[in-house]
Amino acid sequence: MRVILVGFGVIGRGVIKVIKKKREYLKKKYGMDLKVVAICDSSGAAIDEKGLDLDLALEVKKKRGRISEYPGKGVTLPVTEVIRSVESDVLIEVTPTNLEDGEPARTYIIEGFKSGKHVITANKGPLALYFQELMSYARRYNRIFRYEASVGGAMPIINLARETLAGNEIIEIKGILNGTTNYILTKMEREKLDFDTVLKEAQELGIAETNPYQDISGLDTAAKIVILANSIMNMKVTIRDVKIEGITRITPEALTMANKGGYTIKLIGEVKRNKLEVGPKLIPLDDPLNVKGSLNVAKLYTDLAKEVIVVGRGAGSIETSSAILSDIINIYLQTSKG
Amino acid sequence: MILLDLELKDSPGELLKALTPISEMGINIHSVIHLREKKSDGKVPVRIVLEDLDEETLERIVERLEESGIVVTKVNNKVRKMDVDVVVIGHVVDTDIRDTIDRLNKYGLVVDLDLTMPHPFKESSARMRIVVDSKNLEDLCREMEKLSKEKDLLFIKSF
Ligand SMILES: NC(=O)c1ccc[n+]([C@@H]2O[C@H](COP(=O)([O-])OP(=O)(O)OC[C@H]3O[C@@H](n4cnc5c(N)ncnc54)[C@H](OP(=O)(O)O)[C@@H]3O)[C@@H](O)[C@H]2O)c1
């Protein structure tokens, strides 16, 4: 199976490392011969229809910062041109999240479908803004569209709900879908430090981004519950429908207050009929949603299985790439059946 | 059979206080089940199983229990009264806490209040426990939203 990778940052490089590490395993277990035929970043691309040398690609990116400097096979073509012209079975889209207009990912994904490729993305932007549109392209071109990594990173949730829990109606989903805010609240609670201090420390440690706005404002969580609402609860909503409150006003005193009453405070995303909400909530100390550090957690209420709870890592290069690999394998199994 | 779920205080005589009015009304009590471990707030959840009753008698029992200060959380598995907790952040005291409580009491009853002494310029926080009829929960939420806008308070809810 041939793949094009668009985006060669933290996750893009993680995907390449995971493919390298699992190459033999994939061959043995599934008979899958996985070839990366193009890698793109903002500088252009490296293209080799016979399959790129992945070690070399990682090295070029590390040393030169630009994949277009890949010896002999680097080009400065526009990415849409690469997607259109390079023959491949799957497009993996991992460019930065943009919650304003979903670009450039939206265009890349649509271009992928138009040129006959199945698409995998980890990117919340286009999913939270244009879910219906992207699904309709997938249908029109009869391609598979998978996005497990976009919500909860490595924590299985979308495919869990749609495949493992198939037959169940998902009535409600509630959880912590942002690791950065969970890390901050956990630390504030344990060490009685104020928000700004902990945020600064988290930035220094690389846990929070230089621009943490999307995380602490609740916007990132909102994008994720919109994806869940659309993809597993058949709702037709966008991020504009979500009531959002962030965590910037939380104080260590409030956390102590909550603790005295048997609670902790978590940034919770919640979706059910007539409710699409992100905000700080009191969670009982002994509740399974009370997970610490930068973990993510989700509780799904279903009609038959009742409550199902998953916990996992919501971020990280290799962790998140594992969800992308599971999408790759799934597409391979669906398309190679015969 | 009728199921009544109660929340009792963890002190001697509480169970009797709940059972006495029922047996005084001549109603058979089939069993008393301790539902689970004591909750974190010290309340003990108990389920009482009664013989079949008509609506009217059932309502009279529930009312009598509630009059004697017992919280009836569920009747035949249908939620009736619930405890909700909120932590409020903002200038809680300076924005007339009496008025805040009065307005919440229109839809529920604030039964517990815990307050940190506010630093004059900084935001403070308070914790409230409110007992509310499940049918009034939405109105209570709406009132909190109004208060939150008017007084710039952040309500962090347990529900
Ligand atoms: N990091 C996580 O733990 C995590 C977890 C779950 C989901 N995600 C999602 O995964 C996606 C990628 O995240 P990341 O952390 O890998 O981001 P990142 O490190 O910023 O990498 C983004 C990559 O996209 C490339 N890029 C930027 N603009 C482009 C354009 N117009 N055309 C082509 N390529 C472009 C960048 O190129 P240059 O290298 O040339 O700058 C870079 O290689 C995001 O949507 C993110 O939300 C991330």
XYZ file of C-alpha atoms and ligand atoms in Angstrom:
545
model
C 0.000 0.000 0.000
C 1.290 3.464 -0.921
C 0.870 6.526 1.272
C 1.490 10.252 0.914
C 2.255 12.117 4.118
C 1.396 15.818 4.280
C 2.846 17.572 7.334
C 6.247 16.562 8.694
C 6.162 18.048 12.184
C 5.789 16.310 15.527
C 3.090 13.926 14.309
C 4.332 13.516 10.729
C 7.736 12.414 11.984
C 6.058 10.159 14.536
C 4.107 8.458 11.754
C 7.319 7.804 9.810
C 9.045 6.416 12.907
C 6.100 4.143 13.655
C 5.972 2.890 10.059
C 9.704 2.147 10.221
C 9.383 0.339 13.511
C 6.382 -1.743 12.437
C 7.379 -2.490 8.867
C 8.281 -6.165 9.462
C 5.327 -6.670 11.767
C 2.893 -5.327 9.166
C 4.362 -7.564 6.499
C 4.187 -10.673 8.680
C 0.830 -10.089 10.273
C -1.151 -8.543 7.413
C 0.990 -9.136 4.348
C 1.050 -5.372 3.952
C 3.946 -3.760 2.108
C 3.779 -0.143 3.164
C 5.535 2.430 0.970
C 5.746 6.165 1.651
C 5.761 7.673 -1.843
C 5.744 11.350 -0.860
C 6.330 13.505 2.212
C 5.346 17.183 2.216
C 6.011 20.072 4.560
C 5.651 23.802 4.074
C 8.757 23.889 1.851
C 7.570 21.367 -0.713
C 8.019 17.619 -0.979
C 10.176 14.573 -1.459
C 8.706 12.163 -3.982
C 9.675 8.615 -4.905
C 7.090 6.331 -6.409
C 9.194 3.333 -5.406
C 9.148 4.437 -1.784
C 11.269 7.018 0.034
C 14.161 6.133 2.305
C 12.558 6.970 5.637
C 15.785 7.274 7.626
C 17.090 9.689 5.063
C 13.859 11.704 5.112
C 14.046 12.068 8.911
C 17.680 13.043 8.692
C 17.111 15.671 5.997
C 14.270 17.188 8.014
C 16.351 17.216 11.169
C 19.501 18.652 9.614
C 18.044 21.021 7.028
C 14.522 21.637 8.270
C 13.092 21.274 4.746
C 11.989 18.020 3.174
C 12.372 19.604 -0.276
C 16.134 19.238 0.210
C 15.877 15.434 0.088
C 18.750 14.481 -2.236
C 17.693 14.010 -5.823
C 14.004 13.691 -5.070
C 13.158 16.939 -3.347
C 10.843 19.347 -5.158
C 9.236 22.678 -4.380
C 5.873 21.870 -5.962
C 2.706 23.108 -4.253
C 1.316 20.419 -1.953
C -2.017 20.220 -3.821
C -0.037 19.423 -6.967
C 1.787 16.592 -5.181
C -1.484 15.154 -3.868
C -3.031 15.325 -7.319
C -0.137 13.984 -9.336
C 1.524 11.325 -7.185
C -0.187 7.946 -7.380
C -1.049 6.624 -3.948
C -3.719 4.673 -2.086
C -3.829 6.798 1.048
C -3.246 10.426 2.013
C -2.222 11.098 5.617
C -2.916 14.725 6.507
C -1.150 16.111 9.613
C -0.717 19.838 9.046
C -1.427 22.353 11.856
C -4.960 22.740 13.195
C -6.758 25.854 12.068
C -10.098 26.489 13.736
C -10.872 29.589 11.682
C -11.261 28.120 8.218
C -9.762 24.619 8.437
C -7.049 25.394 5.880
C -4.826 24.201 4.365
C -6.070 20.810 5.566
C -9.574 21.147 4.121
C -8.252 21.720 0.606
C -5.702 18.890 0.927
C -8.318 16.407 2.134
C -10.743 17.293 -0.651
C -7.920 17.101 -3.187
C -7.095 13.655 -1.803
C -10.617 12.346 -2.367
C -10.817 13.929 -5.815
C -7.649 12.184 -6.877
C -8.962 8.838 -5.653
C -7.180 8.504 -2.319
C -8.470 7.303 1.001
C -7.761 9.955 3.643
C -6.540 9.811 7.231
C -6.236 12.967 9.315
C -5.299 13.930 12.872
C -6.455 17.472 12.274
C -9.469 18.843 14.187
C -9.874 22.044 12.176
C -11.503 20.754 8.989
C -13.500 18.142 10.933
C -14.954 20.626 13.413
C -15.868 23.113 10.680
C -16.665 21.112 7.546
C -17.566 17.616 8.661
C -20.602 17.208 6.406
C -18.811 18.595 3.385
C -15.809 16.287 3.813
C -18.027 13.252 4.341
C -19.937 14.055 1.197
C -16.669 14.154 -0.801
C -15.680 10.801 0.668
C -19.030 9.362 -0.406
C -19.001 10.936 -3.833
C -15.558 9.519 -4.635
C -16.277 6.312 -2.743
C -13.226 6.628 -0.524
C -12.613 5.843 3.151
C -12.145 8.744 5.586
C -10.655 8.069 9.020
C -9.638 10.464 11.801
C -9.137 8.483 15.039
C -6.141 10.608 16.120
C -8.095 13.870 15.922
C -9.858 13.239 19.248
C -7.982 12.022 22.297
C -4.724 11.278 20.454
C -3.847 7.671 21.249
C -6.978 7.099 23.321
C -9.366 5.019 21.220
C -12.764 6.657 20.976
C -14.151 7.199 17.468
C -13.415 3.747 16.148
C -14.284 2.282 19.542
C -17.746 3.796 19.407
C -18.371 3.088 15.735
C -16.827 -0.339 15.398
C -16.283 -2.092 18.709
C -19.539 -0.792 20.163
C -21.409 -1.195 16.865
C -25.121 -1.748 17.465
C -25.165 0.446 20.531
C -26.725 3.846 20.384
C -24.366 6.381 21.950
C -26.546 8.618 24.109
C -23.999 10.800 25.812
C -20.262 11.380 25.858
C -18.487 13.226 28.609
C -14.804 13.554 29.206
C -11.476 15.293 29.470
C -10.268 15.713 25.917
C -7.420 18.129 26.443
C -4.235 16.992 28.176
C -2.761 20.458 28.694
C -5.640 21.756 30.783
C -5.768 18.526 32.746
C -2.070 18.868 33.495
C -2.532 22.477 34.635
C -5.531 21.753 36.880
C -3.871 18.673 38.392
C -0.741 20.660 39.192
C -2.689 23.625 40.617
C -4.610 21.231 42.840
C -1.588 19.330 44.111
C 0.769 22.229 44.635
C -1.708 25.036 45.344
C -0.144 27.181 42.661
C -2.003 29.781 40.644
C -2.980 29.388 37.023
C -0.368 31.699 35.473
C 2.524 30.097 37.329
C 1.547 26.587 36.301
C 0.870 27.624 32.720
C 4.310 29.184 32.432
C 5.923 26.074 33.843
C 3.951 23.841 31.464
C 5.142 25.957 28.541
C 8.740 25.635 29.664
C 8.333 21.872 29.835
C 6.804 21.807 26.356
C 3.497 20.454 27.676
C 1.602 23.614 26.822
C 2.127 25.350 23.503
C 3.660 28.814 23.158
C 0.203 29.952 22.203
C -1.986 28.012 24.633
C -5.163 29.903 23.752
C -6.957 27.011 22.045
C -6.344 24.727 25.005
C -7.105 26.968 27.983
C -10.069 28.703 26.357
C -11.801 25.349 25.836
C -11.799 25.769 22.053
C -9.730 22.635 21.457
C -12.104 20.552 23.580
C -15.059 22.123 21.772
C -13.634 21.089 18.387
C -13.287 17.539 19.664
C -16.819 17.211 20.992
C -18.117 18.536 17.696
C -16.213 15.767 15.918
C -17.683 13.206 18.312
C -21.197 14.608 17.941
C -21.039 14.455 14.152
C -19.173 11.228 13.710
C -20.646 8.963 16.356
C -23.916 10.579 17.381
C -25.167 11.525 13.917
C -25.655 15.153 14.873
C -25.104 17.986 12.424
C -23.282 20.623 14.425
C -20.252 22.862 14.155
C -18.022 24.499 16.715
C -20.268 27.571 16.660
C -23.004 25.533 18.382
C -20.896 24.803 21.475
C -21.244 26.703 24.741
C -17.645 27.239 25.811
C -15.994 28.312 29.085
C -12.266 27.919 29.680
C -10.168 27.400 32.804
C -8.399 30.740 33.132
C -10.519 31.832 36.105
C -9.881 28.693 38.167
C -7.957 29.425 41.361
C -6.159 27.132 43.802
C -8.695 28.262 46.452
C -11.561 27.059 44.279
C -9.833 23.697 43.891
C -9.393 23.444 47.660
C -13.068 24.318 48.106
C -14.025 21.607 45.662
C -11.768 19.098 47.422
C -13.429 19.841 50.756
C -16.758 18.907 49.216
C -15.388 15.669 47.788
C -14.757 16.976 44.279
C -12.062 18.051 41.917
C -12.388 20.518 39.017
C -11.841 19.324 35.442
C -12.383 20.884 32.037
C -15.176 18.675 30.728
C -16.565 18.381 27.232
C -20.075 17.031 27.088
C -22.391 16.064 24.282
C -25.928 14.713 24.289
C -29.204 15.706 22.613
C -29.699 19.439 23.181
C -26.436 19.831 25.044
C -23.077 20.694 23.568
C -20.935 22.173 26.280
C -17.356 22.711 27.376
C -16.534 24.098 30.789
C -15.025 23.460 34.196
C -17.107 20.962 36.164
C -17.055 19.472 39.645
C -16.129 15.800 39.345
C -16.366 13.528 42.416
C -12.917 12.529 43.634
C -13.766 8.845 43.218
C -15.249 9.232 39.728
C -13.454 7.458 36.866
C -13.297 10.836 35.079
C -10.897 12.037 37.750
C -7.708 11.120 35.897
C -4.516 12.980 36.631
C -1.712 14.676 34.753
C -2.090 15.056 31.025
C -4.248 11.962 30.530
C -7.466 12.063 28.541
C -10.614 10.172 29.502
C -14.076 9.688 28.062
C -17.240 8.153 29.403
C -19.714 6.939 26.791
C -23.288 6.196 27.801
C -24.869 3.706 25.451
C -28.284 2.080 25.331
C -27.079 -1.524 25.566
C -23.588 -1.586 27.040
C -24.459 1.312 29.411
C -21.263 3.038 30.540
C -17.966 2.478 28.798
C -14.897 4.379 29.929
C -11.591 4.849 28.137
C -8.422 6.493 29.388
C -5.305 7.232 27.389
C -2.703 9.658 26.197
C -4.183 12.570 24.324
C -0.959 13.746 22.752
C 2.595 12.800 21.951
C 4.312 11.973 18.711
C 4.484 8.159 18.833
C 1.289 7.795 20.887
C -0.836 9.792 18.456
C 0.818 8.076 15.504
C -0.378 4.737 16.853
C -3.947 5.871 16.192
C -2.957 6.844 12.656
C -1.351 3.431 12.146
C -4.571 1.736 13.253
C -6.417 3.756 10.589
C -3.850 2.689 7.969
C -4.280 -0.977 8.889
C -8.041 -0.654 8.870
C -8.055 0.846 5.375
C -5.702 -1.863 4.193
C -7.936 -4.600 5.583
C -11.069 -3.056 4.092
C -9.570 -2.575 0.652
C -7.518 -5.746 0.303
C -10.311 -8.195 1.058
C -10.572 -9.128 -2.476
C -43.635 -3.110 45.065
C -42.543 0.442 45.706
C -38.920 1.536 45.962
C -37.973 4.623 47.932
C -34.370 5.758 47.846
C -33.411 7.979 50.740
C -30.299 9.729 51.902
C -29.878 9.630 55.647
C -27.512 11.447 57.912
C -24.929 9.137 59.405
C -26.177 9.295 62.981
C -28.111 6.928 65.225
C -31.890 7.103 65.019
C -31.946 8.419 61.447
C -33.255 5.186 59.947
C -35.933 4.938 62.589
C -36.961 8.508 61.854
C -37.607 7.411 58.289
C -39.379 4.148 59.050
C -41.663 5.316 61.851
C -44.018 7.538 59.804
C -44.373 4.749 57.230
C -45.353 2.073 59.709
C -47.594 4.572 61.528
C -49.571 4.823 58.324
C -50.047 1.070 58.454
C -47.903 0.315 55.447
C -45.847 -2.871 55.185
C -42.139 -2.458 54.839
C -40.657 -5.417 52.935
C -37.038 -4.601 53.372
C -34.405 -1.982 53.985
C -31.287 -2.141 51.861
C -28.115 -0.176 52.374
C -27.312 0.804 48.811
C -23.611 1.389 48.907
C -20.824 2.776 50.983
C -21.290 6.050 52.754
C -20.964 8.924 50.293
C -18.086 11.369 50.543
C -20.337 13.914 52.236
C -21.189 11.483 55.036
C -24.732 10.705 53.863
C -25.891 7.097 53.817
C -27.978 6.009 50.837
C -30.750 3.571 51.790
C -33.471 1.869 49.760
C -36.799 1.014 51.379
C -39.040 -1.556 49.706
C -42.754 -1.170 50.439
C -45.900 -3.044 49.487
C -47.767 -1.748 46.421
C -49.522 1.576 47.072
C -51.810 3.899 45.191
C -50.354 7.192 43.954
C -52.030 9.247 46.622
C -50.734 7.266 49.593
C -47.265 7.192 48.076
C -47.251 10.955 47.664
C -48.405 11.355 51.317
C -45.526 9.210 52.541
C -42.956 11.100 50.506
C -44.293 14.394 51.776
C -44.182 13.248 55.391
C -40.602 12.056 54.992
C -39.568 15.317 53.416
C -41.312 17.291 56.161
C -39.196 15.493 58.717
C -36.076 16.567 56.837
C -35.299 13.334 55.018
C -34.069 13.601 51.440
C -36.016 11.336 49.090
C -33.740 10.970 46.094
C -35.754 8.522 44.010
C -39.228 7.052 43.930
C -39.393 3.812 41.926
C -36.055 4.669 40.364
C -37.312 8.037 39.190
C -35.156 10.891 40.392
C -37.057 13.216 42.694
C -34.688 15.298 44.749
C -31.074 15.696 44.116
C -28.136 17.285 45.845
C -26.128 19.468 43.585
C -22.901 21.165 44.483
C -21.435 24.292 42.992
C -18.205 26.148 43.491
C -18.599 29.813 42.683
C -15.653 31.994 41.685
C -15.792 35.789 41.548
C -16.465 38.641 43.901
C -18.888 36.357 45.693
C -19.372 38.410 48.838
C -19.215 41.891 47.333
C -21.899 41.059 44.815
C -24.478 40.526 47.586
C -24.253 36.898 48.528
C -27.602 37.125 50.353
C -29.303 38.057 47.109
C -27.491 35.261 45.241
C -28.712 32.695 47.747
C -32.267 34.069 47.806
C -32.474 33.816 44.062
C -31.184 30.243 44.043
C -33.665 29.411 46.797
C -36.508 30.214 44.425
C -35.790 26.906 42.696
C -33.999 24.850 45.322
C -32.637 25.151 48.809
C -29.085 26.133 49.629
C -28.362 23.852 52.566
C -24.654 24.328 52.968
C -22.320 27.214 52.333
C -18.569 27.335 52.623
C -16.759 30.582 51.990
C -13.115 31.608 51.790
C -12.418 34.983 53.283
C -11.805 37.127 50.250
C -8.734 39.179 49.703
C -10.156 42.673 49.090
C -9.035 42.864 45.453
C -8.896 39.256 44.437
C -11.704 36.968 43.437
C -12.855 34.602 46.147
C -14.718 31.372 46.010
C -17.629 29.694 47.742
C -19.062 26.213 47.740
C -22.776 25.589 48.002
C -24.850 22.486 48.290
C -28.332 22.874 46.895
C -31.177 20.405 47.239
C -33.386 20.647 44.209
C -36.423 18.919 42.792
C -35.342 17.289 39.570
C -38.099 19.141 37.744
C -36.660 22.496 38.858
C -33.120 21.758 37.828
C -33.343 23.535 34.497
C -34.757 26.670 36.082
C -32.003 26.596 38.682
C -29.421 26.405 35.909
C -31.024 29.314 34.111
C -30.934 31.408 37.286
C -27.246 30.588 37.704
C -26.626 31.728 34.156
C -28.378 35.005 34.854
C -26.440 35.540 38.074
C -23.256 34.674 36.286
C -23.840 37.383 33.683
C -25.068 40.044 36.104
C -22.445 39.543 38.792
C -19.622 38.120 36.702
C -19.572 34.907 38.738
C -18.381 31.553 37.443
C -20.535 28.625 38.581
C -18.720 25.303 38.479
C -21.430 22.679 38.751
C -21.430 19.057 39.762
C -23.999 18.164 37.115
N 1.014 17.004 18.709
C 0.107 16.168 19.182
O 0.312 15.520 20.210
C -1.199 15.972 18.448
C -2.152 15.068 18.950
C -3.338 14.855 18.230
C -3.547 15.548 17.051
N -2.618 16.439 16.584
C -2.878 17.144 15.332
O -1.968 16.709 14.333
C -1.674 17.775 13.445
C -0.177 17.975 13.357
O 0.318 18.347 14.620
P 1.873 18.535 14.915
O 2.012 18.604 16.379
O 2.652 17.522 14.160
O 2.124 19.978 14.291
P 3.527 20.620 13.866
O 4.643 19.996 14.622
O 3.348 22.072 13.898
O 3.729 20.158 12.325
C 2.964 20.665 11.282
C 3.591 20.260 9.958
O 2.765 20.736 8.909
C 3.568 21.429 7.970
N 2.821 22.498 7.313
C 2.450 23.709 7.796
N 1.756 24.404 6.883
C 1.735 23.624 5.772
C 1.193 23.792 4.481
N 0.533 24.898 4.134
N 1.351 22.769 3.593
C 2.003 21.645 3.932
N 2.536 21.428 5.135
C 2.399 22.417 6.042
C 4.706 21.996 8.764
O 5.764 22.257 7.860
P 7.224 22.779 8.337
O 7.856 21.574 8.984
O 7.876 23.145 7.049
O 6.985 23.915 9.275
C 4.981 20.846 9.722
O 5.802 19.895 9.117
C -2.399 18.998 13.983
O -3.587 19.183 13.260
C -2.673 18.643 15.418
O -3.827 19.269 15.929
C -1.454 16.651 17.255
